[in-house]
């Protein structure tokens, strides 16, 4: 037995890509590994799939050397050989479990920080839903099997797949240029999958509120998120029931979807896989508290009432303890959060009698400067917490 595959050091700014051999070796998939600068990378397909909780019980070959793989990834690679016959332009692939050295924390931090770039530059996101029933898993020709979605039984199978509850797929699908769903030997272009929303309306009641329908709905408005991003608090609440193999990814998997200022601030601390799950959530709670409380409006509730323990993947006792530990890291509330929506046409009620619009513009500029100062204060408080916490 040859020695097991070991990742070579990956220079900063580089990415690993994989080429899949159409032939098996000892009945197992074999791939070659290529490292290149991100700006010089060839076109590639990013594979989206569910890791699962199973151990790495299967072997594949990387550059001729054995490498452990989980069962779902093993099946993905076996079937990908057949899909490539219909997509001959698929030459290179990016697969997180292989292309990131999962044993190298420094590399993992760097690659997760660049994940948004990885997904945006992929020509296609190929989403592997897993294996259908054996009787339906027959090799098929053609690129589009959307007509098969007229079958309620098949639709039910697809909607119920655990794939849809994965935290990471949200970023993968929203940032994608193009999406193809692979289900055994089936191939479904995303436009056909979007049509499943009709089943959410007219199909079984449980489909209406399923994770699949929620995610499909999010991708319909993906252009806005791609351009402007979303607030972390909004994303965490919406994805409360999503799952992550690593609970820290309940935050790290959302970094690429955050709006600019939030991303800028949290990028100074996250991702950091040397931190414990509890420490990551403590810093996140403190940040949410800084941003959303105390609001100067009576109708706003406490953060603890908005983000429950499930949002952070914690039990209730630990969740309460962590909220208590956020005390002492409060920062002045930033009223300038609202200044970006103020404009001369809509601020009549904000102007004092006789105040000119030009004066208001000057005050808005001052608020923008003050906002920058508050940004620095909040960022410093989070860095201090990261240093002082023993979690």
Coordinates of N, CA and C in Angstrom, one line a residue, residues 209-372:
X209 N -43.2 24.7 4.1 CA -42.2 25.3 5.0 C -40.9 24.5 5.1
X210 N -40.6 23.8 4.1 CA -39.4 23.0 4.1 C -38.1 23.8 3.9
X211 N -37.0 23.3 4.3 CA -35.7 23.9 4.1 C -35.4 24.2 2.6
X212 N -35.9 23.2 1.8 CA -35.6 23.3 0.4 C -36.4 24.5 -0.2
X213 N -37.6 24.7 0.2 CA -38.4 25.8 -0.3 C -37.9 27.2 0.2
X214 N -37.4 27.2 1.4 CA -36.8 28.4 2.0 C -35.6 28.8 1.2
X215 N -34.7 27.8 0.9 CA -33.5 28.1 0.2 C -33.7 28.5 -1.2
X216 N -34.6 27.8 -1.9 CA -35.0 28.2 -3.3 C -35.5 29.6 -3.3
X217 N -36.3 30.0 -2.3 CA -36.8 31.3 -2.2 C -35.7 32.4 -2.1
X218 N -34.7 32.0 -1.3 CA -33.6 32.9 -1.1 C -32.8 33.2 -2.4
X219 N -32.7 32.1 -3.2 CA -31.9 32.3 -4.4 C -32.6 33.2 -5.5
X220 N -33.9 33.3 -5.3 CA -34.7 34.1 -6.3 C -34.3 35.6 -6.1
X221 N -34.0 36.0 -4.9 CA -33.5 37.3 -4.6 C -32.0 37.4 -4.5
X222 N -31.3 36.5 -5.1 CA -29.8 36.4 -4.9 C -29.1 37.6 -5.4
X223 N -29.6 38.3 -6.5 CA -28.9 39.4 -7.0 C -28.7 40.5 -6.0
X224 N -29.7 40.7 -5.2 CA -29.6 41.8 -4.2 C -28.5 41.4 -3.2
X225 N -28.5 40.1 -2.7 CA -27.6 39.7 -1.7 C -26.2 39.7 -2.3
X226 N -26.0 39.3 -3.6 CA -24.7 39.3 -4.2 C -24.1 40.7 -4.2
X227 N -25.0 41.7 -4.5 CA -24.5 43.1 -4.6 C -24.3 43.8 -3.3
X228 N -25.3 43.6 -2.4 CA -25.3 44.4 -1.2 C -25.0 43.6 0.1
X229 N -25.2 42.3 0.1 CA -25.1 41.5 1.3 C -26.3 41.6 2.2
X230 N -26.3 40.9 3.3 CA -27.4 40.9 4.2 C -26.8 41.1 5.6
X231 N -27.6 41.5 6.6 CA -27.2 41.7 7.9 C -27.0 40.3 8.6
X232 N -26.0 40.2 9.4 CA -25.7 38.9 10.0 C -26.8 38.5 10.9
X233 N -27.4 39.4 11.7 CA -28.5 39.0 12.5 C -29.7 38.4 11.7
X234 N -30.0 39.0 10.6 CA -31.1 38.6 9.7 C -30.8 37.2 9.2
X235 N -29.5 37.0 8.7 CA -29.2 35.7 8.2 C -29.2 34.6 9.3
X236 N -28.7 34.9 10.5 CA -28.7 33.8 11.5 C -30.1 33.4 11.9
X237 N -31.0 34.4 12.0 CA -32.4 34.1 12.4 C -33.1 33.3 11.3
X238 N -32.8 33.6 10.0 CA -33.5 32.9 8.9 C -33.0 31.5 8.8
X239 N -31.7 31.3 9.2 CA -31.1 30.0 9.0 C -31.0 29.2 10.3
X240 N -31.9 29.6 11.3 CA -31.8 29.0 12.6 C -31.8 27.5 12.6
X241 N -32.6 26.9 11.6 CA -32.7 25.4 11.6 C -31.7 24.7 10.7
X242 N -30.8 25.5 10.1 CA -29.8 24.9 9.3 C -28.7 24.2 10.1
X243 N -28.0 23.2 9.5 CA -27.0 22.4 10.3 C -25.6 22.6 9.8
X244 N -24.7 22.4 10.6 CA -23.3 22.5 10.2 C -22.5 21.4 11.0
X245 N -21.7 20.7 10.2 CA -20.8 19.7 10.8 C -19.9 20.3 11.9
X246 N -19.4 21.5 11.6 CA -18.6 22.2 12.6 C -19.5 23.4 13.1
X247 N -19.9 23.4 14.4 CA -20.9 24.5 14.8 C -20.4 25.9 14.6
X248 N -19.0 26.1 14.6 CA -18.5 27.4 14.3 C -18.9 28.0 13.0
X249 N -19.2 27.0 12.1 CA -19.6 27.5 10.7 C -21.0 28.1 10.7
X250 N -21.7 28.1 11.8 CA -23.0 28.8 11.8 C -22.8 30.3 11.7
X251 N -21.5 30.7 11.9 CA -21.1 32.1 11.7 C -20.2 32.2 10.5
X252 N -19.2 31.4 10.4 CA -18.2 31.4 9.4 C -18.7 31.2 8.0
X253 N -19.8 30.4 7.9 CA -20.4 30.1 6.6 C -21.2 31.3 6.0
X254 N -21.4 32.3 6.9 CA -22.2 33.4 6.5 C -21.4 34.7 6.1
X255 N -20.1 34.6 6.4 CA -19.2 35.8 6.2 C -19.3 36.3 4.8
X256 N -19.3 35.5 3.8 CA -19.4 35.9 2.4 C -20.7 36.5 2.0
X257 N -21.7 36.4 2.8 CA -23.0 37.0 2.5 C -23.3 38.3 3.3
X258 N -22.4 38.7 4.2 CA -22.7 39.8 5.0 C -22.5 41.1 4.2
X259 N -23.3 42.2 4.7 CA -23.1 43.5 4.1 C -21.7 44.0 4.4
X260 N -21.3 44.9 3.6 CA -19.9 45.4 3.6 C -19.3 45.7 4.9
X261 N -20.0 46.6 5.7 CA -19.4 47.1 7.0 C -19.3 46.0 8.0
X262 N -20.4 45.1 8.0 CA -20.3 44.0 9.0 C -19.2 43.1 8.6
X263 N -19.0 42.8 7.4 CA -17.9 41.9 6.9 C -16.6 42.5 7.2
X264 N -16.5 43.8 7.0 CA -15.2 44.5 7.3 C -14.8 44.3 8.8
X265 N -15.8 44.5 9.6 CA -15.5 44.4 11.1 C -15.2 43.0 11.5
X266 N -16.0 42.0 11.2 CA -15.8 40.7 11.6 C -14.6 40.0 11.0
X267 N -14.2 40.5 9.8 CA -13.0 39.9 9.1 C -11.8 40.2 9.9
X268 N -11.8 41.1 10.9 CA -10.6 41.3 11.7 C -10.5 40.2 12.7
X269 N -11.5 39.4 12.9 CA -11.5 38.3 13.9 C -11.7 37.0 13.4
X270 N -12.7 36.8 12.5 CA -13.1 35.6 11.9 C -12.7 35.4 10.4
X271 N -12.6 34.2 9.9 CA -12.7 32.9 10.7 C -11.4 32.6 11.4
X272 N -11.6 31.9 12.5 CA -10.4 31.5 13.3 C -10.8 30.1 13.9
X273 N -10.3 29.0 13.3 CA -10.7 27.7 13.8 C -9.9 27.3 15.0
X274 N -9.0 28.2 15.6 CA -8.4 27.9 16.8 C -9.3 28.2 18.0
X275 N -10.4 29.0 17.7 CA -11.3 29.4 18.7 C -12.3 28.3 19.0
X276 N -12.8 28.1 20.2 CA -13.8 27.2 20.5 C -15.2 27.6 19.9
X277 N -16.1 26.7 19.8 CA -17.5 27.1 19.4 C -18.1 28.1 20.3
X278 N -17.9 28.0 21.7 CA -18.5 28.9 22.6 C -17.8 30.3 22.4
X279 N -16.5 30.4 22.2 CA -15.9 31.7 22.0 C -16.4 32.4 20.8
X280 N -16.5 31.7 19.7 CA -17.0 32.2 18.5 C -18.4 32.8 18.7
X281 N -19.3 32.1 19.4 CA -20.6 32.6 19.6 C -20.7 33.8 20.6
X282 N -19.8 33.8 21.6 CA -19.7 34.9 22.6 C -19.3 36.2 21.8
X283 N -18.4 36.1 20.9 CA -18.0 37.3 20.2 C -19.1 37.7 19.3
X284 N -19.8 36.7 18.6 CA -20.9 37.1 17.8 C -22.1 37.7 18.6
X285 N -22.4 37.2 19.7 CA -23.4 37.8 20.6 C -23.1 39.2 20.9
X286 N -21.8 39.4 21.3 CA -21.4 40.8 21.7 C -21.6 41.7 20.5
X287 N -21.2 41.3 19.3 CA -21.3 42.1 18.1 C -22.8 42.4 17.9
X288 N -23.7 41.4 18.0 CA -25.1 41.7 17.7 C -25.7 42.6 18.8
X289 N -25.2 42.5 20.0 CA -25.6 43.4 21.1 C -25.2 44.8 20.8
X290 N -24.0 45.0 20.3 CA -23.4 46.3 20.0 C -24.3 47.0 18.9
X291 N -24.7 46.2 17.9 CA -25.4 46.7 16.7 C -26.9 47.0 17.0
X292 N -27.5 46.1 17.7 CA -29.0 46.1 17.8 C -29.5 46.6 19.2
X293 N -28.7 46.8 20.2 CA -29.2 47.2 21.5 C -28.1 48.0 22.2
X294 N -28.5 49.0 23.0 CA -29.9 49.4 23.2 C -30.4 50.3 22.0
X295 N -31.5 49.9 21.4 CA -32.1 50.8 20.4 C -32.8 51.9 21.1
X296 N -32.8 53.1 20.5 CA -33.5 54.2 21.1 C -35.0 54.2 20.8
X297 N -35.6 53.1 20.6 CA -37.0 53.0 20.3 C -37.6 52.0 21.2
X298 N -38.8 52.3 21.7 CA -39.4 51.4 22.7 C -39.9 50.1 22.2
X299 N -40.1 50.0 20.9 CA -40.6 48.7 20.4 C -39.6 47.6 20.2
X300 N -38.3 48.0 20.3 CA -37.2 47.0 20.1 C -37.0 46.1 21.3
X301 N -37.0 44.8 21.2 CA -36.9 43.9 22.3 C -35.4 43.6 22.5
X302 N -35.1 42.9 23.6 CA -33.7 42.6 23.9 C -33.2 41.5 22.9
X303 N -31.9 41.6 22.7 CA -31.3 40.6 21.7 C -31.6 39.2 22.1
X304 N -31.6 38.9 23.4 CA -31.9 37.5 23.9 C -33.2 37.0 23.4
X305 N -34.1 37.9 23.2 CA -35.5 37.5 22.7 C -35.5 37.4 21.2
X306 N -34.5 37.9 20.5 CA -34.5 37.8 19.1 C -33.7 36.6 18.6
X307 N -32.5 36.3 19.2 CA -31.6 35.2 18.9 C -31.6 34.2 20.0
X308 N -32.3 33.2 19.8 CA -32.4 32.1 20.9 C -31.2 31.2 20.8
X309 N -31.2 30.2 21.7 CA -30.0 29.3 21.8 C -29.8 28.5 20.5
X310 N -30.9 28.2 19.8 CA -30.8 27.4 18.6 C -30.1 28.1 17.5
X311 N -30.2 29.4 17.4 CA -29.5 30.2 16.4 C -28.0 30.0 16.5
X312 N -27.5 29.9 17.8 CA -26.0 29.7 18.0 C -25.6 28.3 18.1
X313 N -26.5 27.4 18.1 CA -26.2 25.9 18.2 C -25.7 25.6 19.6
X314 N -26.3 26.3 20.6 CA -26.0 26.1 22.0 C -27.1 25.5 22.8
X315 N -26.8 24.9 24.0 CA -27.9 24.6 24.9 C -28.3 25.9 25.7
X316 N -29.5 25.9 26.3 CA -30.0 27.1 26.9 C -29.1 27.6 28.1
X317 N -28.5 26.7 28.8 CA -27.7 27.1 30.0 C -26.5 27.9 29.5
X318 N -25.8 27.3 28.5 CA -24.6 27.9 28.0 C -24.9 29.2 27.3
X319 N -26.0 29.2 26.6 CA -26.5 30.4 25.9 C -26.7 31.6 26.9
X320 N -27.3 31.3 28.0 CA -27.6 32.4 29.0 C -26.2 32.8 29.7
X321 N -25.3 31.9 29.9 CA -24.0 32.3 30.5 C -23.3 33.2 29.5
X322 N -23.3 32.9 28.2 CA -22.6 33.7 27.3 C -23.2 35.1 27.1
X323 N -24.5 35.2 27.1 CA -25.1 36.5 27.1 C -24.6 37.4 28.3
X324 N -24.5 36.7 29.5 CA -24.1 37.4 30.7 C -22.6 37.9 30.5
X325 N -21.8 37.1 29.8 CA -20.4 37.5 29.6 C -20.2 38.6 28.6
X326 N -21.2 39.0 27.9 CA -21.1 40.1 27.0 C -21.1 41.4 27.7
X327 N -21.5 41.4 29.0 CA -21.5 42.7 29.8 C -20.1 43.2 29.9
X328 N -19.9 44.5 29.8 CA -18.6 45.1 29.9 C -17.9 45.4 28.6
X329 N -18.6 44.9 27.5 CA -18.0 45.1 26.2 C -19.0 45.9 25.3
X330 N -19.9 46.7 26.0 CA -20.8 47.5 25.3 C -20.1 48.7 24.7
X331 N -20.7 49.2 23.6 CA -20.1 50.4 23.0 C -21.2 51.4 22.8
X332 N -20.9 52.7 22.6 CA -22.0 53.7 22.3 C -22.9 53.2 21.1
X333 N -24.2 53.4 21.3 CA -25.1 53.0 20.2 C -24.9 54.0 19.0
X334 N -24.8 53.4 17.9 CA -24.5 54.2 16.6 C -25.8 54.6 15.9
X335 N -26.2 55.8 16.2 CA -27.4 56.3 15.5 C -27.2 56.5 14.0
X336 N -25.9 56.6 13.6 CA -25.6 56.8 12.2 C -25.9 55.5 11.4
X337 N -26.3 54.4 12.0 CA -26.7 53.3 11.2 C -27.9 53.7 10.3
X338 N -28.6 54.7 10.7 CA -29.8 55.1 9.9 C -29.4 56.2 8.9
X339 N -28.2 56.8 9.0 CA -27.9 58.0 8.1 C -27.8 57.6 6.7
X340 N -27.6 56.4 6.3 CA -27.4 56.0 4.9 C -28.7 56.0 4.2
X341 N -29.9 56.1 4.9 CA -31.2 56.1 4.2 C -31.7 57.5 4.3
X342 N -31.0 58.5 4.9 CA -31.5 59.8 4.9 C -31.1 60.5 3.6
X343 N -32.0 61.3 3.0 CA -31.7 62.1 1.9 C -32.6 63.3 1.9
X344 N -32.2 64.3 1.1 CA -32.8 65.6 1.2 C -34.3 65.6 1.0
X345 N -34.8 64.7 0.1 CA -36.2 64.7 -0.2 C -37.1 64.1 0.9
X346 N -36.5 63.3 1.8 CA -37.3 62.5 2.8 C -37.0 63.0 4.2
X347 N -36.3 64.1 4.4 CA -35.9 64.4 5.8 C -36.5 65.7 6.3
X348 N -37.6 66.1 5.6 CA -38.3 67.3 6.0 C -38.6 67.3 7.5
X349 N -39.0 66.2 8.1 CA -39.4 66.2 9.5 C -38.2 66.2 10.4
X350 N -37.0 66.0 9.8 CA -35.8 66.0 10.6 C -35.1 67.3 10.7
X351 N -35.5 68.2 9.7 CA -34.8 69.5 9.7 C -35.5 70.4 10.7
X352 N -34.7 71.2 11.3 CA -35.2 72.3 12.2 C -35.8 73.4 11.4
X353 N -36.7 74.2 11.9 CA -37.3 75.3 11.2 C -36.1 76.2 10.7
X354 N -36.2 76.5 9.4 CA -35.2 77.4 8.8 C -33.9 76.7 8.4
X355 N -33.7 75.4 8.7 CA -32.5 74.7 8.4 C -32.5 74.4 6.9
X356 N -31.4 74.6 6.2 CA -31.3 74.4 4.8 C -30.9 72.9 4.6
X357 N -31.2 72.5 3.4 CA -30.7 71.1 3.0 C -29.2 71.0 3.0
X358 N -28.5 72.1 2.6 CA -27.1 72.1 2.6 C -26.5 71.9 4.0
X359 N -27.1 72.5 5.0 CA -26.7 72.3 6.3 C -26.9 70.9 6.8
X360 N -28.0 70.3 6.3 CA -28.2 68.9 6.7 C -27.2 68.0 6.1
X361 N -26.8 68.3 4.8 CA -25.7 67.5 4.2 C -24.4 67.6 5.0
X362 N -24.1 68.8 5.5 CA -22.9 68.9 6.3 C -23.0 68.1 7.6
X363 N -24.2 68.1 8.2 CA -24.4 67.3 9.4 C -24.3 65.8 9.1
X364 N -24.8 65.4 7.9 CA -24.7 64.0 7.5 C -23.2 63.6 7.4
X365 N -22.4 64.5 6.8 CA -21.0 64.2 6.6 C -20.3 64.0 8.0
X366 N -20.7 64.8 9.0 CA -20.2 64.7 10.3 C -20.6 63.4 10.9
X367 N -21.8 63.0 10.7 CA -22.3 61.7 11.2 C -21.5 60.5 10.6
X368 N -21.2 60.7 9.3 CA -20.4 59.6 8.7 C -19.0 59.5 9.3
X369 N -18.4 60.6 9.6 CA -17.1 60.6 10.3 C -17.2 60.0 11.7
X370 N -18.3 60.4 12.4 CA -18.5 59.8 13.7 C -18.8 58.3 13.6
X371 N -19.4 57.9 12.6 CA -19.7 56.4 12.4 C -18.4 55.7 12.3
X372 N -17.5 56.2 11.5 CA -16.2 55.6 11.4 C -15.5 55.4 12.7

